[in-house]
mmCIF file of C-alpha atoms and ligand atoms in Angstrom:
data_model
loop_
_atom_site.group_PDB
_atom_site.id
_atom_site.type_symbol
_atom_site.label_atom_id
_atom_site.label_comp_id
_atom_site.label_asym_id
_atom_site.label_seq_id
_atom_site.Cartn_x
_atom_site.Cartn_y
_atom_site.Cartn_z
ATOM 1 C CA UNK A 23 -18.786 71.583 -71.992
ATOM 2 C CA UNK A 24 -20.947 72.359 -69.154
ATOM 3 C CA UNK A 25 -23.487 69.852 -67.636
ATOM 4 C CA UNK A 26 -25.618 69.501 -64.610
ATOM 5 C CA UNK A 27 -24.708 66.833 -62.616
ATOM 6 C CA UNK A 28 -27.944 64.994 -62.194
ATOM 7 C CA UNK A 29 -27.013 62.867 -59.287
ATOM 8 C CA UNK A 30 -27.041 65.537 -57.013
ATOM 9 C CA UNK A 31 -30.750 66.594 -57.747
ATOM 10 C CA UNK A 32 -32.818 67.696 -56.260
ATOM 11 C CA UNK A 33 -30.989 68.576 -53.111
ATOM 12 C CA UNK A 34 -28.505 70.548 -55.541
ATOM 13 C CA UNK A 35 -28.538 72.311 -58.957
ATOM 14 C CA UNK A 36 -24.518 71.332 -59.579
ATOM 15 C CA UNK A 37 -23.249 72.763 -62.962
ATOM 16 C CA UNK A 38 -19.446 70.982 -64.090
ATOM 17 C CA UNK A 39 -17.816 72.301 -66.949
ATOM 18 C CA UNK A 40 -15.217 70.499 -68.488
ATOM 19 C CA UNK A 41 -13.187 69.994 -71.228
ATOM 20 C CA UNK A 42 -11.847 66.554 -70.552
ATOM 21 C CA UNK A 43 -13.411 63.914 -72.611
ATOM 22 C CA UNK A 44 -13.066 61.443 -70.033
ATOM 23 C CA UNK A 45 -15.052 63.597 -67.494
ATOM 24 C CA UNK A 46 -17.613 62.978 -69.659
ATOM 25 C CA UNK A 47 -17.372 59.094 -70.181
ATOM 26 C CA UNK A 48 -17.425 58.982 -66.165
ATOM 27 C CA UNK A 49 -20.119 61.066 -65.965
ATOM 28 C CA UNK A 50 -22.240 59.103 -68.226
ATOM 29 C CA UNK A 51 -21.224 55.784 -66.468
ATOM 30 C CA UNK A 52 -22.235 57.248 -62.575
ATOM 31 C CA UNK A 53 -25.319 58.310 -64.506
ATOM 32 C CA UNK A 54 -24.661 62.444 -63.706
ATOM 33 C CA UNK A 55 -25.591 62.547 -67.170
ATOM 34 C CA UNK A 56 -28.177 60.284 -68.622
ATOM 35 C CA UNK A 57 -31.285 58.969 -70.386
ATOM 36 C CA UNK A 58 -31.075 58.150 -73.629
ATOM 37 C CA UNK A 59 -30.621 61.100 -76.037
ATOM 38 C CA UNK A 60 -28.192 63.205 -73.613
ATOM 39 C CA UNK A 61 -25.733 60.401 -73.270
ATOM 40 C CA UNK A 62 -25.716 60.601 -77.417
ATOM 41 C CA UNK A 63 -25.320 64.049 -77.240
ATOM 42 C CA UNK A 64 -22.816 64.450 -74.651
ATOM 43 C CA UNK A 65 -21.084 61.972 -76.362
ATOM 44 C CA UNK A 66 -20.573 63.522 -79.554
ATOM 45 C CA UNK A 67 -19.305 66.661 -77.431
ATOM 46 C CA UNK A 68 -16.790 64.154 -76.072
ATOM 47 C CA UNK A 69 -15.597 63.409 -79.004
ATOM 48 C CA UNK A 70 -15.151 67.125 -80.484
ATOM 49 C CA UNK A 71 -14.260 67.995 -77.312
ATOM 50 C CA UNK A 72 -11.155 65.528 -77.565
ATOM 51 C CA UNK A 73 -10.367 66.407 -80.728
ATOM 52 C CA UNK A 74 -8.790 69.499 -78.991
ATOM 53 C CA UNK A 75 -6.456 67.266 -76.769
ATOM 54 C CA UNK A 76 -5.232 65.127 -79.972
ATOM 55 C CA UNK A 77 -1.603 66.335 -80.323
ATOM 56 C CA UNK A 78 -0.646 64.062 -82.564
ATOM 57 C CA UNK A 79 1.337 65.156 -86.294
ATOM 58 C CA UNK A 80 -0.136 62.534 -88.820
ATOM 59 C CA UNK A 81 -3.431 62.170 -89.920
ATOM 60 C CA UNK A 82 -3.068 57.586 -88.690
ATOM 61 C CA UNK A 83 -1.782 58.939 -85.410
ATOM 62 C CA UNK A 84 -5.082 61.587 -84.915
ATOM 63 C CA UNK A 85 -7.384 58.684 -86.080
ATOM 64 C CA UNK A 86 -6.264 56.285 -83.427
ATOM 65 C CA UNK A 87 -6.374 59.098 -81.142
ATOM 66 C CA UNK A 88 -10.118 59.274 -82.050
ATOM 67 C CA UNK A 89 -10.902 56.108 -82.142
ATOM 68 C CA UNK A 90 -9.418 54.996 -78.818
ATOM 69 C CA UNK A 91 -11.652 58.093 -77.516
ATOM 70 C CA UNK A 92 -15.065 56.592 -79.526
ATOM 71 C CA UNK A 93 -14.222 53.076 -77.747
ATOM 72 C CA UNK A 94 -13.965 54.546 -74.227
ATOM 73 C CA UNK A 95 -17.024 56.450 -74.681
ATOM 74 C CA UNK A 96 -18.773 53.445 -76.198
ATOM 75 C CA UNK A 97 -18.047 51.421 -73.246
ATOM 76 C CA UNK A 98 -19.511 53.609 -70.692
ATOM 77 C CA UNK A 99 -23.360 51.860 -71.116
ATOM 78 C CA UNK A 100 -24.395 49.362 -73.146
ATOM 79 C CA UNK A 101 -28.623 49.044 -73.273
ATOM 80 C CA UNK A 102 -29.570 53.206 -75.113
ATOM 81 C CA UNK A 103 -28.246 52.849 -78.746
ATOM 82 C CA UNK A 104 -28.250 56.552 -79.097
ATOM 83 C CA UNK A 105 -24.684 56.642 -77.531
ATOM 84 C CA UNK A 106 -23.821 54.326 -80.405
ATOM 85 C CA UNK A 107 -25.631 56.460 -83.207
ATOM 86 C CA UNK A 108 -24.169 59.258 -82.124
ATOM 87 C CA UNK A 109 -20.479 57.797 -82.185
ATOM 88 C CA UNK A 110 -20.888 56.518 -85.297
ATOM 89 C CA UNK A 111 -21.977 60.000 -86.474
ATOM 90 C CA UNK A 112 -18.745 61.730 -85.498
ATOM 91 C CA UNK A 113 -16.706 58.565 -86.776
ATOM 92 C CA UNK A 114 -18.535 59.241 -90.248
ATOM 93 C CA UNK A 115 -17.482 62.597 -89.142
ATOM 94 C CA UNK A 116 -13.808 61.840 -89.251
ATOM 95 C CA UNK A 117 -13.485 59.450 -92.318
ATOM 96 C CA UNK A 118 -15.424 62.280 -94.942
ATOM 97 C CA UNK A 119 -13.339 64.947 -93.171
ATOM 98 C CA UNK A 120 -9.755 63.189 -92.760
ATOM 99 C CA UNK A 121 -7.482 64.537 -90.449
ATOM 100 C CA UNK A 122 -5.183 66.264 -92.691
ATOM 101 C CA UNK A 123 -6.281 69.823 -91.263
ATOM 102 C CA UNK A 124 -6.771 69.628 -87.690
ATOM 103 C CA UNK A 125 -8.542 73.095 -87.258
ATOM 104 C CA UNK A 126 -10.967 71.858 -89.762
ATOM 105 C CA UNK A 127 -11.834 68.446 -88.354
ATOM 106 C CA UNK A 128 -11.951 69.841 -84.684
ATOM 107 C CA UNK A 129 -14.355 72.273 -86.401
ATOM 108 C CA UNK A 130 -16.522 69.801 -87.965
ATOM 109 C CA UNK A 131 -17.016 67.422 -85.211
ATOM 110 C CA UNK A 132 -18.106 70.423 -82.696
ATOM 111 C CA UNK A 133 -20.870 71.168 -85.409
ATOM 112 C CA UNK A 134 -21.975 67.616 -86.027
ATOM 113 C CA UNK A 135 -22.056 67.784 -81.581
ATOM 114 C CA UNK A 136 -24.011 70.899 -81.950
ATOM 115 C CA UNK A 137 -26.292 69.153 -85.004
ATOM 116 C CA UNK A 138 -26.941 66.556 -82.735
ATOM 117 C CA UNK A 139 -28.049 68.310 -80.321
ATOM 118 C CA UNK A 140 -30.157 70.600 -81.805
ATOM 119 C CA UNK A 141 -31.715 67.374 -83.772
ATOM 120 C CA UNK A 142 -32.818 65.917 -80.261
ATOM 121 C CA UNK A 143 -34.307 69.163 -79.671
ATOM 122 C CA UNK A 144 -36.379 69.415 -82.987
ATOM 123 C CA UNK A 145 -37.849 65.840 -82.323
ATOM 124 C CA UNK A 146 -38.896 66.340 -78.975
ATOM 125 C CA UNK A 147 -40.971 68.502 -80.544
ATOM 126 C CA UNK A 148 -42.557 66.561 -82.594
ATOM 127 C CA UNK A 149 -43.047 63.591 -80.436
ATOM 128 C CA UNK A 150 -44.621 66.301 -78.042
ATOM 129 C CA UNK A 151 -46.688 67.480 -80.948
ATOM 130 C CA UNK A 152 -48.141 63.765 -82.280
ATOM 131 C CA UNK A 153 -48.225 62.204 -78.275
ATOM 132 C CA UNK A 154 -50.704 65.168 -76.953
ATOM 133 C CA UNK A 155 -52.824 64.871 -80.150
ATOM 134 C CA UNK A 156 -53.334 61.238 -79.276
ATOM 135 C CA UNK A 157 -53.981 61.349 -75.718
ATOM 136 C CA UNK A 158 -57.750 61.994 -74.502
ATOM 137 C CA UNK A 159 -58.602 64.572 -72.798
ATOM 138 C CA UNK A 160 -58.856 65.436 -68.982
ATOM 139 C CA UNK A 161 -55.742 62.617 -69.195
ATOM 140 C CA UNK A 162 -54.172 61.146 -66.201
ATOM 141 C CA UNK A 163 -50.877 59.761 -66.806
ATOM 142 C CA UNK A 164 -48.759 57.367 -65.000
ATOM 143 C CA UNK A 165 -45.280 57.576 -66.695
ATOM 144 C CA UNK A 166 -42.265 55.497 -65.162
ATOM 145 C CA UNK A 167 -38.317 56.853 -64.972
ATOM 146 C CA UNK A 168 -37.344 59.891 -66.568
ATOM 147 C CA UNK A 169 -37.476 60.941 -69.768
ATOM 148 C CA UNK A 170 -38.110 64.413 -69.711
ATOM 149 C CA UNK A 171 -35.498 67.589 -70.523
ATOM 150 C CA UNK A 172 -32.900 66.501 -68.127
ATOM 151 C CA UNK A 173 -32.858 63.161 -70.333
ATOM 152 C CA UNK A 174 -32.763 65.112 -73.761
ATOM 153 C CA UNK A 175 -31.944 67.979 -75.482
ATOM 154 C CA UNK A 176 -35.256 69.477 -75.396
ATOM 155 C CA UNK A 177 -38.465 69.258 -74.020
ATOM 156 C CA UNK A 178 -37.951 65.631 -73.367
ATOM 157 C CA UNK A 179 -40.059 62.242 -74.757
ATOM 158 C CA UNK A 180 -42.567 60.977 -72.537
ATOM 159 C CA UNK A 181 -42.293 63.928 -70.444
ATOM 160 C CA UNK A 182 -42.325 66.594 -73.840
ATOM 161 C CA UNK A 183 -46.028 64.642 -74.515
ATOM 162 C CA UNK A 184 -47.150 65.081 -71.309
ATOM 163 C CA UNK A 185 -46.090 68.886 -71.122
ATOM 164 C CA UNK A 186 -47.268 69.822 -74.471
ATOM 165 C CA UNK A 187 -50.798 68.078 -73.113
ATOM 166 C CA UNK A 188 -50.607 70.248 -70.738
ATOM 167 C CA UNK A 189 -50.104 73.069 -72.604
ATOM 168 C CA UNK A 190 -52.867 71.931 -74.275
ATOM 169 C CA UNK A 191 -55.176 71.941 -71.608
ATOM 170 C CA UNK A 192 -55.932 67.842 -71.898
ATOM 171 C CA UNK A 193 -53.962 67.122 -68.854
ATOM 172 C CA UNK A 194 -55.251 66.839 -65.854
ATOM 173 C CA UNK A 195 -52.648 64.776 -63.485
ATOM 174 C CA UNK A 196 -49.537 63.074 -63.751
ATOM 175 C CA UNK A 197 -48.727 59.732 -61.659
ATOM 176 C CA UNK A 198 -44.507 59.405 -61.132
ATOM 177 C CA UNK A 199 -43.371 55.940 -60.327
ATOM 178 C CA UNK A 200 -40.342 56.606 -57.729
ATOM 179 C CA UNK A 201 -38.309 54.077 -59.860
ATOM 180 C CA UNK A 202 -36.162 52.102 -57.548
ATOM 181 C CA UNK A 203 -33.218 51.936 -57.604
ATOM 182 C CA UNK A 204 -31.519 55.209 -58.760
ATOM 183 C CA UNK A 205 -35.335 56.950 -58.048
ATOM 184 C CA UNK A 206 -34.923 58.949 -61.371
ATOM 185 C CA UNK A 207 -39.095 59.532 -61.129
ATOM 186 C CA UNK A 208 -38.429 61.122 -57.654
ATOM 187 C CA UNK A 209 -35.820 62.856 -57.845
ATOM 188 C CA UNK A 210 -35.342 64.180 -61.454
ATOM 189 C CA UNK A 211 -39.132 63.777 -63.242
ATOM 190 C CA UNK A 212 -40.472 64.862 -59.637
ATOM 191 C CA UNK A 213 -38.177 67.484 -59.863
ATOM 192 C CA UNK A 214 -38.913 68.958 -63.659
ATOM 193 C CA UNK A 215 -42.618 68.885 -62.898
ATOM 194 C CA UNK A 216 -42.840 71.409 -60.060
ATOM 195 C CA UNK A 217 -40.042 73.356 -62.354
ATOM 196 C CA UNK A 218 -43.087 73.441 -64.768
ATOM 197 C CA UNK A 219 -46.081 73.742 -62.303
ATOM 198 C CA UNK A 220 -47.739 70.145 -63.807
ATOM 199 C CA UNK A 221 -50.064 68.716 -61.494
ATOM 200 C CA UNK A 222 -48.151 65.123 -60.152
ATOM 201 C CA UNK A 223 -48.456 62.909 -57.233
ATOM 202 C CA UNK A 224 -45.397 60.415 -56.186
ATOM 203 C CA UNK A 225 -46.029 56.734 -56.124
ATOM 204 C CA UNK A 226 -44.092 53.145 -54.879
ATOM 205 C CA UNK A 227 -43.384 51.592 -57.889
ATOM 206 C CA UNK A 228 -45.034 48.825 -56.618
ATOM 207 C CA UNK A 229 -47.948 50.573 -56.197
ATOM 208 C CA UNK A 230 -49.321 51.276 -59.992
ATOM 209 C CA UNK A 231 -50.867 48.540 -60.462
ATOM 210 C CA UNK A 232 -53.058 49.523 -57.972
ATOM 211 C CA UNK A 233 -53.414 52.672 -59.050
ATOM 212 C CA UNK A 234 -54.646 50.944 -62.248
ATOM 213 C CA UNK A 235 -56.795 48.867 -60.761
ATOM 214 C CA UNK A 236 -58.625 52.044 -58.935
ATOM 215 C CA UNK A 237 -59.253 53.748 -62.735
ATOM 216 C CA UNK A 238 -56.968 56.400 -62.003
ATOM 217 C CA UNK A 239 -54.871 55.764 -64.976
ATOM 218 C CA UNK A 240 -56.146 56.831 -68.452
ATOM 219 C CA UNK A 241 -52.535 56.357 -70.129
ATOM 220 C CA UNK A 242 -49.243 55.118 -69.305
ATOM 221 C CA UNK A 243 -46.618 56.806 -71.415
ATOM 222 C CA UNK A 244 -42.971 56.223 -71.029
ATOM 223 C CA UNK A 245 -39.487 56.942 -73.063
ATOM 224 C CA UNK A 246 -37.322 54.232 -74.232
ATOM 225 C CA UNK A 247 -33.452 53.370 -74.359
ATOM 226 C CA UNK A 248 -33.168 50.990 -77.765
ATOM 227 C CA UNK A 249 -36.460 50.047 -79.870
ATOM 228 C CA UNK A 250 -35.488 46.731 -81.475
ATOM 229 C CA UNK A 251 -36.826 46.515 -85.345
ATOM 230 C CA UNK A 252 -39.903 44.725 -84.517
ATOM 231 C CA UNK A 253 -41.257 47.212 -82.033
ATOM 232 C CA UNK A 254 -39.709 45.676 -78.515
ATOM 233 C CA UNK A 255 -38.952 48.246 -76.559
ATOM 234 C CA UNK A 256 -35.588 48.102 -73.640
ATOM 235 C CA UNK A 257 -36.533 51.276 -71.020
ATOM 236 C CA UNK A 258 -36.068 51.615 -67.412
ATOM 237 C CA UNK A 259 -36.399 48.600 -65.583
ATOM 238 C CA UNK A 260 -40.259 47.973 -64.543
ATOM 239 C CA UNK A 261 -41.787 49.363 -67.548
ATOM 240 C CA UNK A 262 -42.300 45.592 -68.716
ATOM 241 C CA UNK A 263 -44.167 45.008 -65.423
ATOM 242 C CA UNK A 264 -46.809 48.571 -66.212
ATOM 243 C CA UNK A 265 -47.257 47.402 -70.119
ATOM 244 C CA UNK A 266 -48.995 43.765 -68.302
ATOM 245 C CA UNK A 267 -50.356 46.120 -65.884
ATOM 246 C CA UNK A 268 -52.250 48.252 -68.346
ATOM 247 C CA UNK A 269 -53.081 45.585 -70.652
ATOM 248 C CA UNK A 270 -54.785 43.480 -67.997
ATOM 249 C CA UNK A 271 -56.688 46.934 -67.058
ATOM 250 C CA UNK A 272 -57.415 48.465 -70.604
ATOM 251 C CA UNK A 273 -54.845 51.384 -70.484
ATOM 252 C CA UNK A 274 -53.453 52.286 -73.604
ATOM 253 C CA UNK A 275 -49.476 52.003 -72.831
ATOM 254 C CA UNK A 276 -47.015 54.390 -75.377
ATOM 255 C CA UNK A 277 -43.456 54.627 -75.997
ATOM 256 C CA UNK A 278 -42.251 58.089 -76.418
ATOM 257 C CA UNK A 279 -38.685 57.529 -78.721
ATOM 258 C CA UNK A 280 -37.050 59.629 -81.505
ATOM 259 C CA UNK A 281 -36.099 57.832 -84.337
ATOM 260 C CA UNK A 282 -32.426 57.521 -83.092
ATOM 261 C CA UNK A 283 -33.391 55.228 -80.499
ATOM 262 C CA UNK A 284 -34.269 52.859 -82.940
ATOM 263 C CA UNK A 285 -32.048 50.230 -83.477
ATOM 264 C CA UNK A 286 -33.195 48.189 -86.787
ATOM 265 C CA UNK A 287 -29.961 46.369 -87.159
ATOM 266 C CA UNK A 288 -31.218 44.324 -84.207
ATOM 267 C CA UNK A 289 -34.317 41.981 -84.841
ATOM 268 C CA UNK A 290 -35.831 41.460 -81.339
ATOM 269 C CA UNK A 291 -35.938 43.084 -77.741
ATOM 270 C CA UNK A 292 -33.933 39.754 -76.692
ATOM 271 C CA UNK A 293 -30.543 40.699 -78.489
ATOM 272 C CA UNK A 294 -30.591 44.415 -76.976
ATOM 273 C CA UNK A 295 -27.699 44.429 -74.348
ATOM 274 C CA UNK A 296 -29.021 44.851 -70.773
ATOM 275 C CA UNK A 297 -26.797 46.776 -67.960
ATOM 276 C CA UNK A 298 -26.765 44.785 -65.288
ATOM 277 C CA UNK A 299 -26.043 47.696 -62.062
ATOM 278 C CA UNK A 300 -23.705 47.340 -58.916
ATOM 279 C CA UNK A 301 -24.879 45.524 -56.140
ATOM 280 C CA UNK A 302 -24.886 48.184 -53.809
ATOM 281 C CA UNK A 303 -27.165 50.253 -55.462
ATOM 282 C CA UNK A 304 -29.528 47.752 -53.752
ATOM 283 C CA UNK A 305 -28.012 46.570 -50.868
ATOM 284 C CA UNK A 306 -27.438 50.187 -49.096
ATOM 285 C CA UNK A 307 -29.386 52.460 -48.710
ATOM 286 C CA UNK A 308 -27.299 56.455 -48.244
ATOM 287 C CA UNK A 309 -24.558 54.286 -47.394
ATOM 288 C CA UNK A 310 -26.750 51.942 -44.868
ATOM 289 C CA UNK A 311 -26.518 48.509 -45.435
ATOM 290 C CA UNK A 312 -30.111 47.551 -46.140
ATOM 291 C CA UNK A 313 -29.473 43.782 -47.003
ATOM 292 C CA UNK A 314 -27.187 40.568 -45.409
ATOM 293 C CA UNK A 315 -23.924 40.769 -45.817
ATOM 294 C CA UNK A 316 -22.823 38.901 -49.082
ATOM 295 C CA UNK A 317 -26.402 38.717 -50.141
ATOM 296 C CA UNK A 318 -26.705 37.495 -54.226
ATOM 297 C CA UNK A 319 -28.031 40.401 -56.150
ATOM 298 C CA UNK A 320 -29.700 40.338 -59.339
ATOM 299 C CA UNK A 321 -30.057 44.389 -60.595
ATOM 300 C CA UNK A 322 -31.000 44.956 -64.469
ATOM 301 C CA UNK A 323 -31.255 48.482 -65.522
ATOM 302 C CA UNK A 324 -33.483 47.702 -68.064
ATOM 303 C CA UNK A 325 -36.173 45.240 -68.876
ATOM 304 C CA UNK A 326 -37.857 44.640 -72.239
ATOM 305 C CA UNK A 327 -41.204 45.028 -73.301
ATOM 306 C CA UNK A 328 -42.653 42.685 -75.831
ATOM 307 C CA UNK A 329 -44.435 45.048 -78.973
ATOM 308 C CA UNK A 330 -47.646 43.167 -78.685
ATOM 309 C CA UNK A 331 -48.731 45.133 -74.921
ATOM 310 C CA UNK A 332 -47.795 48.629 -76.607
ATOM 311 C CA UNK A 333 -50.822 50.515 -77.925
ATOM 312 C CA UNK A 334 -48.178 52.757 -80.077
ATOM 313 C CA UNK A 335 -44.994 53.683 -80.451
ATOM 314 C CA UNK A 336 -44.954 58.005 -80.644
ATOM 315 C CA UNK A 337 -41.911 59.424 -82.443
ATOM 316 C CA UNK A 338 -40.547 62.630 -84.099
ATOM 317 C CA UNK A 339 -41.707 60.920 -87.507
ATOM 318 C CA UNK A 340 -45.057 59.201 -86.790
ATOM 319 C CA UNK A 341 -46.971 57.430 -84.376
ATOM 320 C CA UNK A 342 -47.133 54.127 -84.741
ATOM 321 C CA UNK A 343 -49.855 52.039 -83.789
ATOM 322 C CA UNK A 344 -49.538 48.408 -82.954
ATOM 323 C CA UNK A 345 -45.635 48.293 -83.240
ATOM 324 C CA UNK A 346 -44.258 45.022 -84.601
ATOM 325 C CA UNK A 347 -41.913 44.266 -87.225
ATOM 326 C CA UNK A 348 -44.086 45.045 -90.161
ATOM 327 C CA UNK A 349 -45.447 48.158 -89.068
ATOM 328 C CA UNK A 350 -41.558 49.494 -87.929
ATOM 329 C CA UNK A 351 -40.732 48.360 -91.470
ATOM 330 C CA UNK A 352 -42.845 50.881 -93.010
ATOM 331 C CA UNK A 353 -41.579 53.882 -90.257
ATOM 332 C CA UNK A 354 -37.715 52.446 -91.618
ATOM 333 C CA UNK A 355 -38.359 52.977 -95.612
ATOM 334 C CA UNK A 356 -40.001 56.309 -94.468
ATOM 335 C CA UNK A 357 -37.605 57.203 -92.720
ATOM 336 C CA UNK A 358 -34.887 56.161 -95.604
ATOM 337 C CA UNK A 359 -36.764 57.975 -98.354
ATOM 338 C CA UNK A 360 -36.624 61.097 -96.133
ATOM 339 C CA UNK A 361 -33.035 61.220 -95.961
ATOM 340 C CA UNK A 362 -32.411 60.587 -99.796
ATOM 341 C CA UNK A 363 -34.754 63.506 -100.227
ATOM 342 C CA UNK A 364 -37.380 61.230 -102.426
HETATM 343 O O1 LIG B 426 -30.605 54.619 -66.406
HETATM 344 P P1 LIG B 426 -31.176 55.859 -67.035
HETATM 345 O O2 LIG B 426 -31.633 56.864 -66.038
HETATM 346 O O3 LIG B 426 -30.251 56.443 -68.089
HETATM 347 O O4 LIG B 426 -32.473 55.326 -67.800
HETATM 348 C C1 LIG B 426 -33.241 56.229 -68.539
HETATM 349 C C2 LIG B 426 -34.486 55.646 -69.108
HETATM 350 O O5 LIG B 426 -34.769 54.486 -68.973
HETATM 351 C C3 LIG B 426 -35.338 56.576 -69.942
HETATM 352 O O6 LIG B 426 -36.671 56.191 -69.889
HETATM 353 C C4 LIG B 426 -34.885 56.528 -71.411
HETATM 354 O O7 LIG B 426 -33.494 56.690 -71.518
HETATM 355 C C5 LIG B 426 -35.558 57.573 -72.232
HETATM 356 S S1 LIG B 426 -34.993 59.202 -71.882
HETATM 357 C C6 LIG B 426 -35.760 60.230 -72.994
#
């Protein structure tokens, strides 16, 4: 497997290519690969890619090979469900295949990895497709994080809306929150703009509501890491703080997801796992000691935003206005009627 290692942007374009599983899980915990949908996919690799290592004779001894690879994985992050879907998708993997023929269960986890994958891909699309038919036109859009190709397998969420607006022609600027800490917006979202020649300006975090307040704003879009069943949404830490933001100013605010970012086996944003992150990642700054030695530190990855400030939630399947649980309810027996084919 080859991957760029993203915490080296955008001073350096660093490719590794590995074959080690566990590579993998510490990539996805120092965040050299993230955002939602790639730590799903490159998860799913892992496993396959283990499956390769697993020397064991018996069919019990390959399946606690597996499984002791699935649980490392799993406990890299805990906040984006997609890492979760996707294990479970190569575990399902495993139990219809059995482990009687190694060649063909290797064989059948790399194309579930590669299904995966090329899944993420597809519904980029189509979130790109249904956002940039909602926005208006001439749009200026303030977008938080990253969640763009370097997060995905394709074109990215928020950021596949915003470029297929483009494409459009109903773009006209893009706002990028730095996003303190790990300055994903800066450094990676920053980064994939210029790649793609989209008009953007930089701001403090703590500057947007500002911007808001000035009417430069005409949508705030942003990606998300687990959608609970009744429309709260966990993403990057802050985006709770733009959804009051652009409700207090009138700003439609939408949540770019695919569908496997849902997670309707839990009720409300408050039971969705939150990473808390090291203490240094505040307290130096390149290895400078920006804070008092000692200092108490209080560093969520994530927040949650509550469904009622989200204008609509825009994924592969639908858009769907005023999330809550009754609306997501229809989007879930949708969603289950298209996969018995009815
Ligand atoms: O900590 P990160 O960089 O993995 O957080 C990423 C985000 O919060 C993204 O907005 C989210 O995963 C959606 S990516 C399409």
């Amino acid at each position: 497997m080859r991957f760029l290692d993203q915490t080296k942007l955008p001073a350096r374009e660093e490719i590794v290519e590995t074959s080690d599983y566990r590579i993998i899980a510490e990539a996805i915990k120092r965040l050299a690969i993230r955002g939602a949908p790639l730590i799903g996919i490159a998860a799913a690799y892992g496993v396959a890619l283990a499956a390769f290592h697993c020397a064991e004779q018996n069919a019990k001894r390959i399946n606690d090979c597996l499984e002791k690879v699935i649980a490392t994985l799993a406990g890299t992050r805990p906040t984006a469900v997609n890492l979760f879907w996707a294990l479970e998708r190569q575990r399902a993997v495993v139990s219809r295949v059995g482990a009687d023929s190694l060649p063909i269960l290797r064989q059948s986890l790399v194309d579930e990895a590669i299904a995966i994958h090329r899944e993420d891909a597809e519904m980029c699309e189509a979130i790109g497709k249904h956002g940039s038919e909602i926005l208006p036109h001439a749009a200026t859009i303030l977008t938080h994080c990253n969640a763009g190709a370097l997060a995905t397998g394709g074109i990215g969420t928020a950021l596949g809306v915003i470029r297929m607006a483009w494409e459009m022609k109903k773009l006209k600027h893009v706002y990028v929150d730095e996003t303190r800490p790990l300055l994903q917006g800066s450094r990676l979202t920053a980064w994939e703009l210029q790649q793609l020649d989209i008009p953007y300006t930089l701001l403090p975090d703590n500057a947007a509501a500002f911007l808001m307040q000035r009417g430069l704003v005409s949508a705030v879009v942003v990606g998300a890491d687990r959608v609970a069943h009744n429309g709260d949404v966990a993403n990057k830490v802050g985006t709770y703080g733009l959804a009051i933001a652009a409700r207090h100013h009138r700003i439609p605010f939408y949540v770019a997801a695919p569908v496997s970012t849902i997670d309707f086996a839990i009720t409300r944003g408050s039971e969705i796992p939150i990473e808390q992150r090291r203490s240094e990642e505040l307290t130096e700054f390149n290895g400078v000691s920006v804070a008092p030695p000692g200092v108490e530190v209080y560093s969520p990855a994530f927040d949650v935003t509550p469904h009622d400030l989200i204008t609509a939630m825009i994924t592969n399947a639908s858009v769907v206005w005023n999330p809550n649980a009754e609306s997501m309810a229809v989007l879930k027996s949708k969603l289950a009627q298209a996969s018995t084919g009815r």
